[in-house]
PDB file of C-alpha atoms in Angstrom:
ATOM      1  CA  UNK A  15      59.814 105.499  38.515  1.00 40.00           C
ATOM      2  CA  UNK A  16      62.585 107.677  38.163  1.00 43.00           C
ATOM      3  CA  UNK A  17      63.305 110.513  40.946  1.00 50.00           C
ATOM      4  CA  UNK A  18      63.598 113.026  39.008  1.00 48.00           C
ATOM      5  CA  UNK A  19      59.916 111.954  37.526  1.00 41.00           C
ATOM      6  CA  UNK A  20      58.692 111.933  41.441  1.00 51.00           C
ATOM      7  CA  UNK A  21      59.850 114.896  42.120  1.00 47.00           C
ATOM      8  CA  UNK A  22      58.201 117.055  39.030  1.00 51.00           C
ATOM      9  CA  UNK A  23      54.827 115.152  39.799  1.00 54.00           C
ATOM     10  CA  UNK A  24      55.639 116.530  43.501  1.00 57.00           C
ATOM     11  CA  UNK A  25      55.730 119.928  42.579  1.00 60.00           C
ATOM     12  CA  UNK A  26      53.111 120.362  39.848  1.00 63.00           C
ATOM     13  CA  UNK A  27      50.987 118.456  42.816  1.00 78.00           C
ATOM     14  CA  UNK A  28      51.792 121.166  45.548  1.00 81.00           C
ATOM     15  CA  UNK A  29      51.639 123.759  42.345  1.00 87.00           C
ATOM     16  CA  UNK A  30      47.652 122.952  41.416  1.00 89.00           C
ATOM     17  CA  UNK A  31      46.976 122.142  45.356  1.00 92.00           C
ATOM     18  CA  UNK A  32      48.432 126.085  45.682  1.00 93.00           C
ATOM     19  CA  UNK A  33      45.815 127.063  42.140  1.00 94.00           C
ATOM     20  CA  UNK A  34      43.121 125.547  44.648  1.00 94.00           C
ATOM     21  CA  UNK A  35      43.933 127.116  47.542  1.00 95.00           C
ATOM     22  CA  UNK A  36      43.819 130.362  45.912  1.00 96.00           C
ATOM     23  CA  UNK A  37      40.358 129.903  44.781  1.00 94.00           C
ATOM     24  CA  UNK A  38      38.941 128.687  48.242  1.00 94.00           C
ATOM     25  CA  UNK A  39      40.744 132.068  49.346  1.00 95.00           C
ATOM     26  CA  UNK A  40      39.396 134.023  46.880  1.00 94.00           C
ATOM     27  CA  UNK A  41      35.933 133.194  47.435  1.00 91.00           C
ATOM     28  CA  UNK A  42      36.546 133.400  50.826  1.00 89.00           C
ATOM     29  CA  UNK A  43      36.877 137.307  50.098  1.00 88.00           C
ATOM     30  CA  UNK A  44      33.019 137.172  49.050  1.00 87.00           C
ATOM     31  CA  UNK A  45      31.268 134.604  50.626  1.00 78.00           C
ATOM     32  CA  UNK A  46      32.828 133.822  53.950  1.00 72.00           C
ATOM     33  CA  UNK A  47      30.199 130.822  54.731  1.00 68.00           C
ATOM     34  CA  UNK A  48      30.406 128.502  51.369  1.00 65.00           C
ATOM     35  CA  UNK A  49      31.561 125.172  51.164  1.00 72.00           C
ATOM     36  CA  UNK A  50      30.618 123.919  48.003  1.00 75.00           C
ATOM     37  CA  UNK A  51      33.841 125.002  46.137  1.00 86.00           C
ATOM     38  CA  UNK A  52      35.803 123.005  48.858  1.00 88.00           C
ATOM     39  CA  UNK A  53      34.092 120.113  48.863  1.00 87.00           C
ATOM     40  CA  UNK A  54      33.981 119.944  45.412  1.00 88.00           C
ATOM     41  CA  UNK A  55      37.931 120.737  45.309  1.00 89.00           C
ATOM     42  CA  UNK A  56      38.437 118.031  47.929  1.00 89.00           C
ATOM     43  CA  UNK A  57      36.489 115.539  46.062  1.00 89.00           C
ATOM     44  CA  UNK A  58      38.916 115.550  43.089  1.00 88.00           C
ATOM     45  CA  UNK A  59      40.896 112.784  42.519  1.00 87.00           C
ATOM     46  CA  UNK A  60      43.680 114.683  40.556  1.00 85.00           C
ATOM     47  CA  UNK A  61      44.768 116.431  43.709  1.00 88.00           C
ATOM     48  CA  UNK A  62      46.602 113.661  45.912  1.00 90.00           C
ATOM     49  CA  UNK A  63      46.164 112.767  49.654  1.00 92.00           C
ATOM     50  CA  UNK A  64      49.230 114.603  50.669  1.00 92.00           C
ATOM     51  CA  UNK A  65      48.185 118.016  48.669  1.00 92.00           C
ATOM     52  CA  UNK A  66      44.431 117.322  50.413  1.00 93.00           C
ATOM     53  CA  UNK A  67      45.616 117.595  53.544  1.00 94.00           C
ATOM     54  CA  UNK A  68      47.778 120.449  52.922  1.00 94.00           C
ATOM     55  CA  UNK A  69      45.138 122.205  51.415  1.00 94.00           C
ATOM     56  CA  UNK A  70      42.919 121.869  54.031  1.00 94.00           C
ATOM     57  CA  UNK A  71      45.370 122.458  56.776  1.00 96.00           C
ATOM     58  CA  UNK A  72      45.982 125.919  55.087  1.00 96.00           C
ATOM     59  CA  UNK A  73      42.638 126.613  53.817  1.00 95.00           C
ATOM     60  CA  UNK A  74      41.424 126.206  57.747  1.00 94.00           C
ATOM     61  CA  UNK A  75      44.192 128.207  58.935  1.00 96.00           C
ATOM     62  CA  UNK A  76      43.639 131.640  56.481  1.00 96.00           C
ATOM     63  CA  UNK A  77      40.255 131.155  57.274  1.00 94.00           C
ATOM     64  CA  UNK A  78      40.646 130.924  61.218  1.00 94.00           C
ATOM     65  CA  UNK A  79      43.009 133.799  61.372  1.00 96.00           C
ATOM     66  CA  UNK A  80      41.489 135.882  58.365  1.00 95.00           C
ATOM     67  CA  UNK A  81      41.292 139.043  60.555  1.00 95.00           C
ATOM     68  CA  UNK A  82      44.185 139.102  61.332  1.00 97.00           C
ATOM     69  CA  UNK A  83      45.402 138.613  57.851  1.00 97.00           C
ATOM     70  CA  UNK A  84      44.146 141.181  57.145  1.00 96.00           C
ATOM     71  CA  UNK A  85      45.190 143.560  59.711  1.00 96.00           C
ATOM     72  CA  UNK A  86      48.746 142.423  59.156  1.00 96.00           C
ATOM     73  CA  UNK A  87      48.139 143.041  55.263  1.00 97.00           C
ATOM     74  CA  UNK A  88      47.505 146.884  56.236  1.00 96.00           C
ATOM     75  CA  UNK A  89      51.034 147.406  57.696  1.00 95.00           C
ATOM     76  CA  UNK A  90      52.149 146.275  53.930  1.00 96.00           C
ATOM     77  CA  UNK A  91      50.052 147.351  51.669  1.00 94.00           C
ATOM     78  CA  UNK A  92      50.510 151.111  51.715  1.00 84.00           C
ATOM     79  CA  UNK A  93      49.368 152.906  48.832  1.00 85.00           C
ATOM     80  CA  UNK A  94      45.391 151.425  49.159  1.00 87.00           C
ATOM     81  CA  UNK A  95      43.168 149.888  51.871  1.00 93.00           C
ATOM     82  CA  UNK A  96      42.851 146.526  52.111  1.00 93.00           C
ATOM     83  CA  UNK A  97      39.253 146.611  51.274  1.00 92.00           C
ATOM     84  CA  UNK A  98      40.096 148.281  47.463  1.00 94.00           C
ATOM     85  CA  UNK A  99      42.603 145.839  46.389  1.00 96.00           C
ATOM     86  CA  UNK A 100      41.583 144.032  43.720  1.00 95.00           C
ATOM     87  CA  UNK A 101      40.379 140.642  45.089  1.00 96.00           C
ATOM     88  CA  UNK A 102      42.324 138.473  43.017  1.00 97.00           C
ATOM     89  CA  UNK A 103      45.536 140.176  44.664  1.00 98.00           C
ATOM     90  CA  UNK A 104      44.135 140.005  48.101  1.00 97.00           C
ATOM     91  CA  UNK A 105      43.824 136.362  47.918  1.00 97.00           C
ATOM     92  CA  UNK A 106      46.950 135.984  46.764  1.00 98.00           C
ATOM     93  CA  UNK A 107      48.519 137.854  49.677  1.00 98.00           C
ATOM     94  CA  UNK A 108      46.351 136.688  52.256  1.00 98.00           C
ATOM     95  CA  UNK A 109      47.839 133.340  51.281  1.00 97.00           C
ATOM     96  CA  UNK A 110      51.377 134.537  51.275  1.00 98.00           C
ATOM     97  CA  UNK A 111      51.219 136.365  54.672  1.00 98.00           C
ATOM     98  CA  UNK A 112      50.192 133.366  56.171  1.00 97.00           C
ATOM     99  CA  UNK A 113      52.519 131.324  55.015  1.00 96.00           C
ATOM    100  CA  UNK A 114      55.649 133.384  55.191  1.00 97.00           C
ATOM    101  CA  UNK A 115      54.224 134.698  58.597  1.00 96.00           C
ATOM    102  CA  UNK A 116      52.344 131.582  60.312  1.00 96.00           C
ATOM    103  CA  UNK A 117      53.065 128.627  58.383  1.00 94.00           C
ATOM    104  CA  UNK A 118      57.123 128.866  57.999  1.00 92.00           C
ATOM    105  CA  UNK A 119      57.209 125.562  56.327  1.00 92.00           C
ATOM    106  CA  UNK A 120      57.729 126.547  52.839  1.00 92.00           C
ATOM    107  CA  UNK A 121      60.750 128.886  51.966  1.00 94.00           C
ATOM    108  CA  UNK A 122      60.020 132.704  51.628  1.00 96.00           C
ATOM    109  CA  UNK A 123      61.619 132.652  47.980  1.00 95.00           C
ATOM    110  CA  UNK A 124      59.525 129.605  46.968  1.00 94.00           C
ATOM    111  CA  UNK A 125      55.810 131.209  48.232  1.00 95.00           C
ATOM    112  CA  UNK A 126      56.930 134.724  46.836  1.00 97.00           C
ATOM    113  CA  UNK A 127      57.855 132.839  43.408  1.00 96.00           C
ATOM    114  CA  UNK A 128      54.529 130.953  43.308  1.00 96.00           C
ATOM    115  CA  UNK A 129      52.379 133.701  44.614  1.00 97.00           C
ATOM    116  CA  UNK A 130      53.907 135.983  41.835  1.00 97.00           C
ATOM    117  CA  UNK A 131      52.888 133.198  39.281  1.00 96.00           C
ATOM    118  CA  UNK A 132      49.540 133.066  40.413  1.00 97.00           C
ATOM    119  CA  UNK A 133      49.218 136.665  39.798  1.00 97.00           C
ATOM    120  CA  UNK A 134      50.144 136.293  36.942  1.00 97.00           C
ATOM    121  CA  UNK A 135      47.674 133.690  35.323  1.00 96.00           C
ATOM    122  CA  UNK A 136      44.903 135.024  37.469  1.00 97.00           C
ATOM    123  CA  UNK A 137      45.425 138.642  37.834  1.00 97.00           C
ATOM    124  CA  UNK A 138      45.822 141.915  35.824  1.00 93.00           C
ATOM    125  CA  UNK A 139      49.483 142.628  34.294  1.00 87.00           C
ATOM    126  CA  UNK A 140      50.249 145.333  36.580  1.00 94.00           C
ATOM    127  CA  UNK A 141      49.251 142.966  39.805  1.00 96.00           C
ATOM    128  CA  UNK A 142      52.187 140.666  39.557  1.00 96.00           C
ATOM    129  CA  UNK A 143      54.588 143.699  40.445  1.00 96.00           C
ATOM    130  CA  UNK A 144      52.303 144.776  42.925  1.00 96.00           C
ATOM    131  CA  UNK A 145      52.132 141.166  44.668  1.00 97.00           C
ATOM    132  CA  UNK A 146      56.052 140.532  44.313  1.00 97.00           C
ATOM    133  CA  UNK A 147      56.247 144.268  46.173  1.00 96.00           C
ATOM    134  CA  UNK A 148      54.280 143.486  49.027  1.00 97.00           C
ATOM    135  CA  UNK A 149      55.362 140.419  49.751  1.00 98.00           C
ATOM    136  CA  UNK A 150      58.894 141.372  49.620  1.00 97.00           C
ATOM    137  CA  UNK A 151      58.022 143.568  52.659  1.00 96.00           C
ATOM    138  CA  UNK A 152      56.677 140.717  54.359  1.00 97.00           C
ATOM    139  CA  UNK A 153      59.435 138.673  53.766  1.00 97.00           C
ATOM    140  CA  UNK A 154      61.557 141.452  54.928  1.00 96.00           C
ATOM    141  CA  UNK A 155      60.211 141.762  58.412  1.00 94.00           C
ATOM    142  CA  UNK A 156      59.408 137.834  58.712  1.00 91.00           C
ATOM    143  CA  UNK A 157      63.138 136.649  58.495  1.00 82.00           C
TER     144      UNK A 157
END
């Protein structure tokens, strides 16, 4: 195979292993003991071993340190509480923060660029400014 062929696959694997993560998180802002989603995410054999693990890895990690997510969210997200932003958005932040914050594997740019893009397939049209705002805060005092 080709790299340049490898390398897409790479991506659009760490792109729907993100999709997945996002929905773990975002049911994590409802139902904070339910594992049926991940197992069933983990039992799909379109996600690869690699993208599993990273999944899980982070998926364990937002969950662990979801308080303090969220108390770090606060200091950035100044107009509302955390509580009233729209869930979607949370998740997507919640994800962000930790990884620009915790995580520090991934390049600011790249999780900022991706968690803009989930906004905008999951989220409302106004959300992806909104997201892109907030994390460019975090990014700010993270560097």
């Amino acid at each position: 195979m080709e790299p340049g062929v490898c390398f897409c696959e790479e991506i659009m694997g760490r792109i729907t292993a993100r999709e997945k993560l996002f929905q773990l998180v975002f049911e994590q802002c409802f139902h904070d003991e339910s594992d049926f989603l991940y197992d069933e995410i983990m039992s799909d054999e379109n996600i690869d071993e690699e993208n599993k693990n990273w999944l899980s890895d982070m998926y364990g990690e937002i969950v662990d340190k979801k308080t303090i997510i969220l108390d770090d969210l606060a200091k950035y997200i100044k107009v509302y509480k955390v509580e009233d932003v729209y869930k979607v958005d949370l998740a997507i932040l919640m994800m962000a923060l930790y990884e620009i914050k915790y995580y520090k594997l991934t390049p600011a740019k790249i999780v900022a660029n991706e968690s803009v893009e989930l906004a905008k397939k999951f989220s409302t049209p106004k959300s992806a400014k909104f997201v892109n705002g907030v994390i460019a805060n975090i990014i700010k005092d993270n560097e």
